Coordinates of C-alpha atoms in Angstrom, one line a residue:
M61 CA 93.9 72.4 139.7
L62 CA 92.0 73.4 136.6
R63 CA 90.9 77.0 136.1
G64 CA 88.5 78.3 133.4
E65 CA 87.0 81.7 132.6
G66 CA 83.6 82.3 131.1
W67 CA 80.4 84.3 131.3
I68 CA 77.2 83.5 133.1
V69 CA 74.0 85.5 133.4
A70 CA 74.1 87.5 136.7
S71 CA 70.7 86.2 137.7
A72 CA 71.9 82.6 137.3
E73 CA 74.9 82.8 139.6
V74 CA 73.2 81.1 142.5
D75 CA 72.0 78.3 140.2
A76 CA 75.5 77.9 138.8
R77 CA 77.0 77.5 142.3
T78 CA 74.4 75.0 143.2
L79 CA 75.0 73.0 140.1
I80 CA 78.8 72.9 140.7
S81 CA 78.2 71.7 144.2
Q82 CA 75.8 69.0 143.1
T83 CA 78.3 67.8 140.4
H84 CA 81.1 67.6 143.0
A85 CA 78.9 65.6 145.4
A86 CA 77.7 63.2 142.7
M87 CA 81.3 62.5 141.5
D88 CA 82.5 62.2 145.2
L89 CA 85.2 64.8 144.7
A90 CA 86.9 66.2 147.7
G91 CA 87.2 70.0 148.2
A92 CA 84.8 72.8 147.7
S93 CA 83.9 74.1 144.2
M94 CA 85.1 77.6 143.5
L95 CA 83.1 80.2 141.5
S96 CA 84.4 83.7 141.7
Q97 CA 84.4 86.9 139.7
V98 CA 87.4 87.7 137.6
P99 CA 89.0 91.0 138.6
L100 CA 88.4 94.0 136.5
P101 CA 88.9 95.2 133.8
W102 CA 86.6 92.9 131.8
P103 CA 86.2 92.6 128.0
V104 CA 82.8 93.6 126.6
P105 CA 80.4 90.8 127.8
P106 CA 78.4 88.8 125.3
T107 CA 74.7 89.6 124.9
S108 CA 72.0 87.4 126.4
F109 CA 68.3 87.9 126.1
D110 CA 65.6 86.0 128.0
V111 CA 63.1 84.6 125.5
N112 CA 59.8 82.7 125.8
E113 CA 57.9 80.7 123.4
F114 CA 56.3 83.8 121.8
T115 CA 59.4 85.9 121.4
Y116 CA 61.8 83.1 120.5
A117 CA 61.1 83.2 116.7
F118 CA 61.4 87.0 116.5
Q119 CA 64.7 87.0 118.5
E120 CA 66.1 84.5 116.0
F121 CA 65.2 86.9 113.2
V122 CA 67.2 89.7 114.8
D123 CA 70.1 87.5 115.9
T124 CA 70.5 86.2 112.3
Y125 CA 71.1 89.7 111.0
G126 CA 73.3 90.7 114.0
V127 CA 73.3 90.3 117.8
P128 CA 72.9 93.7 119.5
R129 CA 75.9 94.8 121.6
Y130 CA 75.8 94.3 125.4
K131 CA 73.0 96.5 127.0
E132 CA 71.8 97.9 123.7
I133 CA 68.0 98.1 123.1
N134 CA 66.7 94.8 121.9
P135 CA 64.9 95.4 118.5
A136 CA 63.2 92.0 118.7
L137 CA 60.6 93.6 121.0
F138 CA 59.6 96.0 118.2
T139 CA 60.0 93.3 115.5
A140 CA 57.4 91.2 117.3
V141 CA 54.9 94.0 116.4
T142 CA 56.1 95.4 113.1
F143 CA 57.0 92.1 111.3
P144 CA 53.4 90.6 111.5
F145 CA 51.9 94.0 110.6
L146 CA 54.1 94.6 107.5
F147 CA 53.3 91.0 106.4
G148 CA 49.6 91.8 106.9
M149 CA 49.9 94.9 104.7
M150 CA 51.2 92.8 101.9
Y151 CA 48.9 89.8 102.5
G152 CA 45.8 91.7 103.6
D153 CA 42.8 89.5 103.1
I154 CA 40.2 88.3 105.6
G155 CA 39.8 84.8 104.2
H156 CA 43.5 84.1 103.5
G157 CA 44.5 85.6 106.8
A158 CA 42.0 83.3 108.6
C159 CA 43.6 80.3 106.9
I160 CA 47.0 81.3 108.3
L161 CA 45.4 81.9 111.7
L162 CA 43.8 78.5 111.8
G163 CA 47.1 76.9 110.8
G164 CA 48.9 78.7 113.7
I165 CA 46.2 77.6 116.1
Y166 CA 46.5 74.0 114.9
L167 CA 50.2 74.1 115.6
L168 CA 49.6 75.6 119.0
I169 CA 47.1 72.8 119.9
T170 CA 49.2 70.0 118.6
H171 CA 52.5 71.3 120.1
P172 CA 52.2 69.2 123.3
A173 CA 51.8 66.0 121.3
Y174 CA 54.8 67.0 119.1
R175 CA 56.9 67.5 122.2
R176 CA 56.0 64.0 123.4
C177 CA 57.1 62.6 120.1
V178 CA 60.4 64.5 120.2
S179 CA 61.1 63.1 123.7
S180 CA 60.7 59.5 122.4
A181 CA 61.8 59.6 118.8
G182 CA 64.1 62.6 118.5
E183 CA 63.5 66.1 117.0
N184 CA 63.0 66.8 113.3
E185 CA 64.8 70.1 112.6
M186 CA 62.5 71.3 109.9
L187 CA 59.3 70.4 111.8
G188 CA 60.7 71.9 115.0
G189 CA 61.2 75.2 113.2
V190 CA 57.6 75.2 112.0
Y191 CA 56.3 74.6 115.5
A192 CA 58.7 77.2 116.9
S193 CA 57.0 79.8 114.6
R194 CA 53.4 78.9 115.7
Y195 CA 52.9 82.2 117.6
M196 CA 54.4 84.1 114.7
L197 CA 51.9 82.5 112.3
I198 CA 49.1 83.4 114.7
T199 CA 50.1 87.1 114.8
M200 CA 50.6 87.1 111.0
G201 CA 47.1 85.7 110.5
L202 CA 45.6 88.3 112.9
C203 CA 47.3 91.2 111.2
A204 CA 46.4 89.9 107.7
I205 CA 42.7 89.7 108.9
Y206 CA 42.8 93.2 110.3
V207 CA 44.4 94.7 107.2
G208 CA 41.9 92.7 105.2
F209 CA 39.1 94.5 107.0
V210 CA 40.8 97.8 106.2
Y211 CA 41.0 96.9 102.5
N212 CA 37.5 95.3 102.8
D213 CA 38.8 92.2 100.9
C214 CA 37.8 88.6 101.6
F215 CA 38.9 86.1 98.9
S216 CA 38.8 89.1 96.5
L217 CA 35.2 90.0 97.4
A218 CA 34.1 93.1 99.2
L219 CA 31.9 92.8 102.3
A220 CA 29.0 95.2 102.7
L221 CA 29.2 95.2 106.5
F222 CA 27.7 98.7 106.8
D223 CA 25.7 101.0 104.5
S224 CA 27.8 102.5 101.7
G225 CA 28.4 106.2 101.6
Y226 CA 27.5 106.2 97.9
L227 CA 24.2 105.7 96.1
W228 CA 23.3 104.6 92.7
E229 CA 19.8 104.5 91.3
G230 CA 18.2 101.3 92.7
S231 CA 20.8 100.7 95.4
K232 CA 18.5 101.8 98.3
G233 CA 21.2 102.8 100.8
S234 CA 23.7 100.1 100.2
V235 CA 25.7 98.5 97.3
A236 CA 23.0 95.8 97.1
G237 CA 20.9 95.7 94.0
S238 CA 21.6 96.0 90.3
V239 CA 23.8 98.8 89.1
D240 CA 24.1 99.5 85.4
G241 CA 27.6 99.8 83.9
G242 CA 28.7 103.4 83.7
A243 CA 26.2 104.6 86.3
E244 CA 27.5 107.5 88.4
A245 CA 27.6 107.3 92.2
N246 CA 26.7 110.2 94.5
L247 CA 27.4 110.7 98.2
S248 CA 24.5 109.7 100.4
A249 CA 25.3 112.6 102.8
P250 CA 27.2 115.9 102.6
Y251 CA 31.0 115.6 102.1
G252 CA 32.8 115.2 105.4
S253 CA 29.6 114.5 107.5
T254 CA 29.3 111.3 109.5
G255 CA 26.8 109.8 107.1
S256 CA 29.3 110.1 104.2
I257 CA 32.1 108.2 106.0
Y258 CA 32.2 104.4 106.0
P259 CA 32.6 103.3 109.6
F260 CA 35.7 101.1 109.2
G261 CA 37.9 100.3 106.2
V262 CA 37.2 100.9 102.5
D263 CA 33.7 101.5 101.3
P264 CA 32.6 98.5 99.2
A265 CA 31.5 100.9 96.5
W266 CA 35.1 101.3 95.5
H267 CA 35.4 97.6 94.7
I268 CA 32.8 97.9 91.9
S269 CA 33.8 101.3 90.6
S270 CA 35.5 101.8 87.2
N271 CA 38.5 103.5 88.9
E272 CA 39.0 100.8 91.6
L273 CA 42.6 100.1 90.6
L274 CA 43.5 103.8 90.6
F275 CA 42.0 104.3 94.0
F276 CA 43.7 101.3 95.7
N277 CA 47.0 102.0 93.9
S278 CA 47.0 105.5 95.4
M279 CA 45.9 104.4 98.9
K280 CA 48.3 101.5 99.2
M281 CA 51.3 103.3 97.8
K282 CA 50.9 106.2 100.2
T283 CA 50.3 104.0 103.2
A284 CA 53.4 102.0 102.3
V285 CA 55.5 105.2 102.2
I286 CA 54.1 106.4 105.5
F287 CA 54.8 103.1 107.3
G288 CA 58.3 102.9 105.8
V289 CA 59.2 106.4 107.0
V290 CA 57.8 105.6 110.5
Q291 CA 59.8 102.4 110.8
M292 CA 63.1 103.9 109.5
T293 CA 62.6 106.9 111.8
G294 CA 62.1 104.5 114.7
G295 CA 65.3 102.8 113.8
I296 CA 67.2 106.1 113.9
F297 CA 65.7 106.9 117.3
L298 CA 66.9 103.6 118.7
K299 CA 70.4 104.6 117.6
G300 CA 70.0 107.9 119.5
L301 CA 68.6 106.1 122.6
N302 CA 71.6 103.7 122.6
A303 CA 74.0 106.7 122.4
L304 CA 72.3 108.4 125.4
Y305 CA 72.4 105.2 127.5
F306 CA 76.1 104.7 126.9
G307 CA 76.8 108.4 127.3
D308 CA 78.4 108.7 123.9
R309 CA 77.9 112.4 123.2
A310 CA 79.8 112.3 119.9
V311 CA 77.4 109.7 118.4
F312 CA 74.3 111.5 119.8
W313 CA 75.2 115.0 118.6
L314 CA 77.3 114.3 115.6
E315 CA 75.6 111.2 114.1
F316 CA 72.1 110.9 115.5
M317 CA 71.1 114.6 115.4
P318 CA 72.2 115.1 111.7
M319 CA 70.5 111.8 110.8
I320 CA 67.2 112.7 112.4
I321 CA 67.3 116.3 111.0
F322 CA 67.9 114.9 107.5
D323 CA 65.1 112.4 107.9
F324 CA 62.6 114.9 109.2
C325 CA 63.4 117.6 106.7
L326 CA 62.8 115.3 103.7
F327 CA 61.1 112.1 104.5
V328 CA 58.9 112.9 107.5
Y329 CA 57.9 116.0 105.6
M330 CA 57.0 113.8 102.7
A331 CA 54.6 111.8 105.0
V332 CA 53.2 115.1 106.2
L333 CA 52.4 116.2 102.6
I334 CA 50.5 112.9 102.2
F335 CA 48.4 113.5 105.3
T336 CA 47.8 117.1 104.2
K337 CA 46.5 116.1 100.8
W338 CA 44.2 113.6 102.5
A339 CA 42.9 116.1 105.0
I340 CA 42.0 118.9 102.5
N341 CA 38.4 119.2 101.2
W342 CA 39.3 119.3 97.5
D343 CA 35.6 119.7 96.4
R344 CA 35.6 123.1 98.2
R345 CA 39.1 124.0 96.9
Q346 CA 38.0 123.3 93.3
L347 CA 34.8 125.4 93.9
M348 CA 37.1 128.2 95.1
G349 CA 38.9 128.0 91.7
S350 CA 35.8 128.0 89.5
C351 CA 33.9 130.8 87.7
G352 CA 30.3 131.0 88.6
I353 CA 27.3 131.5 86.3
D354 CA 27.2 135.1 87.3
G355 CA 30.7 135.6 85.9
L356 CA 32.3 136.1 89.3
T357 CA 34.9 134.0 91.2
F358 CA 34.5 132.6 94.7
D359 CA 35.9 135.9 96.1
Q360 CA 33.6 138.0 93.8
R361 CA 36.2 138.9 91.1
P362 CA 35.2 139.1 87.5
C363 CA 36.1 136.0 85.5
S364 CA 35.5 134.0 82.4
D365 CA 35.8 130.3 81.5
G366 CA 38.9 131.1 79.5
D367 CA 40.8 132.4 82.5
S368 CA 43.5 130.2 84.0
L369 CA 42.9 128.4 87.3
K370 CA 45.6 130.5 89.0
H371 CA 43.6 133.6 88.1
K372 CA 40.3 132.2 89.3
C373 CA 41.6 130.6 92.5
A374 CA 40.6 132.6 95.6
L375 CA 43.5 131.2 97.7
N376 CA 46.3 132.7 95.7
F377 CA 49.0 130.3 96.9
G378 CA 51.0 130.7 93.7
G379 CA 52.1 128.1 91.2
E380 CA 50.0 127.1 88.3
T381 CA 46.8 126.3 90.3
G382 CA 46.9 128.7 93.1
G383 CA 46.1 125.9 95.5
C384 CA 42.7 125.0 94.1
A385 CA 43.6 121.7 92.5
P386 CA 45.0 118.5 94.1
P387 CA 48.7 118.0 93.3
N388 CA 50.6 115.1 91.9
L389 CA 52.6 114.3 95.0
I390 CA 55.3 112.3 93.1
N391 CA 56.2 115.2 90.9
Q392 CA 56.0 117.5 93.9
L393 CA 58.4 115.4 95.9
I394 CA 60.9 115.1 93.0
N395 CA 60.8 118.9 92.5
I396 CA 61.8 119.5 96.1
A397 CA 65.4 118.5 95.1
L398 CA 65.4 119.1 91.4
N399 CA 63.6 122.4 91.3
P400 CA 63.8 124.0 94.7
G401 CA 61.4 126.7 95.7
V402 CA 59.1 126.0 92.7
V403 CA 55.7 124.4 93.5
D404 CA 53.3 124.2 90.5
E405 CA 50.4 122.8 92.6
P406 CA 50.8 124.2 96.2
M407 CA 48.6 123.0 99.0
Y408 CA 49.4 125.8 101.5
S409 CA 50.7 129.3 101.4
G410 CA 54.5 129.7 101.3
Q411 CA 55.0 126.0 100.4
G412 CA 57.9 126.8 98.0
S413 CA 59.8 128.8 100.6
A414 CA 59.2 126.2 103.3
Q415 CA 60.5 123.4 101.1
S416 CA 63.6 125.4 100.2
A417 CA 64.4 125.9 103.9
L418 CA 63.9 122.3 104.7
L419 CA 66.1 121.2 101.8
A420 CA 68.9 123.6 102.9
I421 CA 68.8 122.3 106.4
A422 CA 68.9 118.7 105.2
F423 CA 71.9 119.5 103.0
L424 CA 73.7 121.3 105.9
S425 CA 73.2 118.2 108.1
V426 CA 75.3 116.0 105.7
P427 CA 78.7 117.8 106.3
V428 CA 78.0 117.6 110.0
L429 CA 77.4 113.9 109.7
L430 CA 80.5 113.4 107.5
L431 CA 83.1 115.5 109.4
G432 CA 81.6 116.1 112.8
K433 CA 82.7 112.9 114.6
P434 CA 86.2 112.5 112.9
V435 CA 87.0 116.2 113.8
Y436 CA 85.8 115.7 117.3
I437 CA 87.8 112.6 117.8
Y438 CA 90.9 114.2 116.3
F439 CA 90.8 117.2 118.7
Q440 CA 89.9 115.0 121.6
H441 CA 93.0 112.9 120.9
A442 CA 95.2 116.0 120.3
S443 CA 94.2 117.5 123.7
Q444 CA 95.3 114.4 125.6
P445 CA 98.9 114.2 127.1
A446 CA 101.3 112.3 124.8
S447 CA 101.8 109.5 127.4
A448 CA 98.0 109.0 127.7
S449 CA 97.0 109.3 124.1
Q450 CA 95.4 106.4 122.4
P451 CA 95.3 105.7 118.7
I452 CA 92.4 107.5 117.1
S453 CA 91.4 104.3 115.4
T454 CA 90.3 102.7 118.6
Q455 CA 87.2 105.1 118.6
I456 CA 85.8 103.1 115.7
E457 CA 87.0 99.7 116.9
M458 CA 89.7 99.2 114.3
D459 CA 92.6 97.0 115.3
Q460 CA 96.0 98.6 115.4
D461 CA 99.3 97.0 116.1
S462 CA 100.6 98.8 119.2
T463 CA 104.1 97.5 118.5
S464 CA 104.4 99.1 115.1
S465 CA 107.6 101.0 114.4
E466 CA 105.8 103.8 112.5
D467 CA 106.5 107.3 113.5
P468 CA 103.8 108.5 116.1
K469 CA 102.8 111.5 114.0
S470 CA 102.4 109.5 110.8
K471 CA 100.5 106.9 112.7
E472 CA 98.1 109.5 114.0
V473 CA 97.5 110.9 110.5
H474 CA 96.9 107.4 109.2
S475 CA 94.5 106.6 112.1
F476 CA 92.5 109.8 111.5
S477 CA 92.2 109.0 107.8
E478 CA 90.7 105.6 108.8
V479 CA 88.2 107.4 111.0
L480 CA 87.3 109.8 108.2
I481 CA 87.0 107.0 105.6
H482 CA 84.8 105.0 108.0
Q483 CA 82.5 108.0 108.5
C484 CA 82.4 108.8 104.8
I485 CA 81.2 105.3 104.1
E486 CA 78.5 105.6 106.8
T487 CA 77.4 109.0 105.5
I488 CA 77.0 107.8 101.9
E489 CA 75.3 104.7 103.1
F490 CA 72.8 106.7 105.2
V491 CA 72.0 109.4 102.6
L492 CA 71.6 107.0 99.7
G493 CA 70.0 104.4 101.9
M494 CA 67.3 106.6 103.1
V495 CA 66.2 107.2 99.5
S496 CA 66.5 103.6 98.3
N497 CA 64.9 102.3 101.5
T498 CA 61.9 104.5 101.1
A499 CA 61.5 103.2 97.6
S500 CA 62.0 99.7 98.9
Y501 CA 59.0 100.0 101.2
L502 CA 56.8 100.3 98.1
R503 CA 57.0 96.5 98.0
L504 CA 54.2 96.7 100.6
W505 CA 52.1 98.3 97.9
A506 CA 53.3 96.1 95.1
L507 CA 52.8 92.8 96.8
S508 CA 49.4 93.8 98.2
L509 CA 48.3 94.7 94.8
A510 CA 49.6 91.5 93.3
H511 CA 47.9 89.4 96.0
T512 CA 44.6 91.2 95.4
E513 CA 44.7 90.9 91.7
L514 CA 45.6 87.2 91.7
A515 CA 42.8 86.4 94.1
Q516 CA 40.4 88.5 91.9
V517 CA 41.6 86.6 88.7
F518 CA 41.1 83.2 90.4
W519 CA 37.6 84.2 91.5
E520 CA 36.4 85.7 88.2
K521 CA 38.0 83.2 85.8
I522 CA 37.1 80.1 87.8
M523 CA 34.2 80.5 90.3
R524 CA 32.3 83.4 88.6
T525 CA 32.4 81.6 85.2
A526 CA 31.1 78.4 86.8
I527 CA 28.3 80.2 88.7
N528 CA 27.2 82.0 85.5
A529 CA 27.0 78.6 83.8
N530 CA 24.3 77.6 86.2
S531 CA 25.5 74.0 86.4
I532 CA 25.9 72.2 89.8
F533 CA 28.5 69.8 88.4
F534 CA 30.5 72.7 86.8
V535 CA 30.4 74.6 90.1
F536 CA 31.7 71.6 92.0
V537 CA 34.6 71.1 89.6
A538 CA 35.3 74.9 89.5
Y539 CA 35.3 75.1 93.3
S540 CA 37.7 72.2 93.6
T541 CA 40.0 73.9 91.1
F542 CA 39.6 77.2 92.9
A543 CA 40.5 75.7 96.2
V544 CA 43.6 73.9 94.9
V545 CA 44.9 77.0 93.0
T546 CA 44.3 79.2 96.0
A547 CA 46.1 76.9 98.4
A548 CA 49.0 76.4 96.0
V549 CA 49.5 80.0 94.9
L550 CA 48.1 82.3 97.5
L551 CA 48.4 80.2 100.7
A552 CA 51.8 78.7 99.8
M553 CA 53.9 80.7 97.3
D554 CA 52.5 84.1 98.0
L555 CA 52.6 83.5 101.7
L556 CA 56.3 82.7 101.5
E557 CA 57.0 85.7 99.2
C558 CA 55.3 88.2 101.6
F559 CA 57.1 86.5 104.5
L560 CA 60.5 86.9 102.9
H561 CA 59.9 90.5 101.8
A562 CA 58.8 91.5 105.4
L563 CA 61.9 89.8 106.7
R564 CA 64.1 91.7 104.2
L565 CA 62.5 95.0 105.2
H566 CA 63.5 94.3 108.8
W567 CA 67.0 93.1 108.1
V568 CA 68.2 95.5 105.4
R569 CA 65.9 98.6 105.8
Y570 CA 65.1 98.8 109.5
S571 CA 68.1 97.1 111.2
S572 CA 70.6 99.2 109.2
R573 CA 69.0 102.4 110.6
K574 CA 69.5 101.4 114.2
A575 CA 72.9 99.8 113.7
S576 CA 75.2 99.7 116.7
H577 CA 77.0 102.9 117.4

């Protein structure tokens, strides 16, 4: 009699019994087939996820980095949403996104014919991988189109889908018409009113402004940081949820809580500062820091043009500006750590004190993360009877030779040091990783800017030059060149580049935050 042990999915047990019975009957073997559960205790079961044609590609991404432990939260569900969106942030263009969408739809339509060819001629591994990613390409194209509408960018051209919130002389309620170089734009409605807000995405007026690059740099850099902080924070929360599910109090209170406190005190606060700057009416703030023609400040104090902004500002928030000038957020965020308590350009009252308190809390969370779990495990081990004690190193899944002839006390000290070293490495990786990972998400801004600028250069240097030449033949040749260059550079190389960077953000930046406890 042969006996084997293995794992099957619980829901497939009936199918497994049926298959064994059918096999015995087909081979005309006497005796009944046996399929029974192995007595407890069991080792940790392998992980199995049910996938379909849509989730298969995303599950492969996650499994390539590392398969989640048994009964842990499957991050592939979140990856199916975040991966296409981060790709869209880097590749955001309505026209280019539509090309990817059409490619995905083509693969979806021709997939049945491909399956018939596979059944007759065998499968091509590379072509099979392309068809397996058809739903991923569709979602990537949809996200690129959506973000393209947010950026208001279609083959490097802005779309005037709605009336602009800015007016030039001769523009007549939109960006249509001739605008002289150097002309100043004015809001078509009072600041903050419905008429001054573009219904969706970026106002096309910004695409023809002299400070276009500065505006899009600022917007894309800040949104990249915000989405990076949100995704990393989500990864930390997954770690906490896994700890709660498995009932691991040490991981939840001594790892997850210090991590999330450190994250909120520094990085989530950074995102809050970005939203705060966006929400403030800086026109009104600057008015509150000006000296009127009657020689009085906004709060009716005597002033002169030579007075400092801090003296004229009616808010009196401190610093060099008193709260009446928009701050440079990069310098402000750097000074949180390098110059605690000092804010040269505050946005709210007591900002310096609040940032000092948050910095102190963040620093206090680091020793808890470093020493909390090792000390807890040490005392938990020491409180157990000698006969029931386990090597401390088993708490961190380190193999230890149970037949070692070492003295028990020296073995315990050595095991505790291993736990401490392991936790020290994790603490350093987390603290430094949060800083480097936040900076790494700036690739969302950098690649989006590169994509936009490349598309703009191709249009202006090829198509616009040909159109201005007023020659049909020249336009035909230029369009052919434009199509080939766009397909080769933006629809091939840049597509692959954005794809790989989005994959890296999920592997190294996101997955490392929700690593198995």
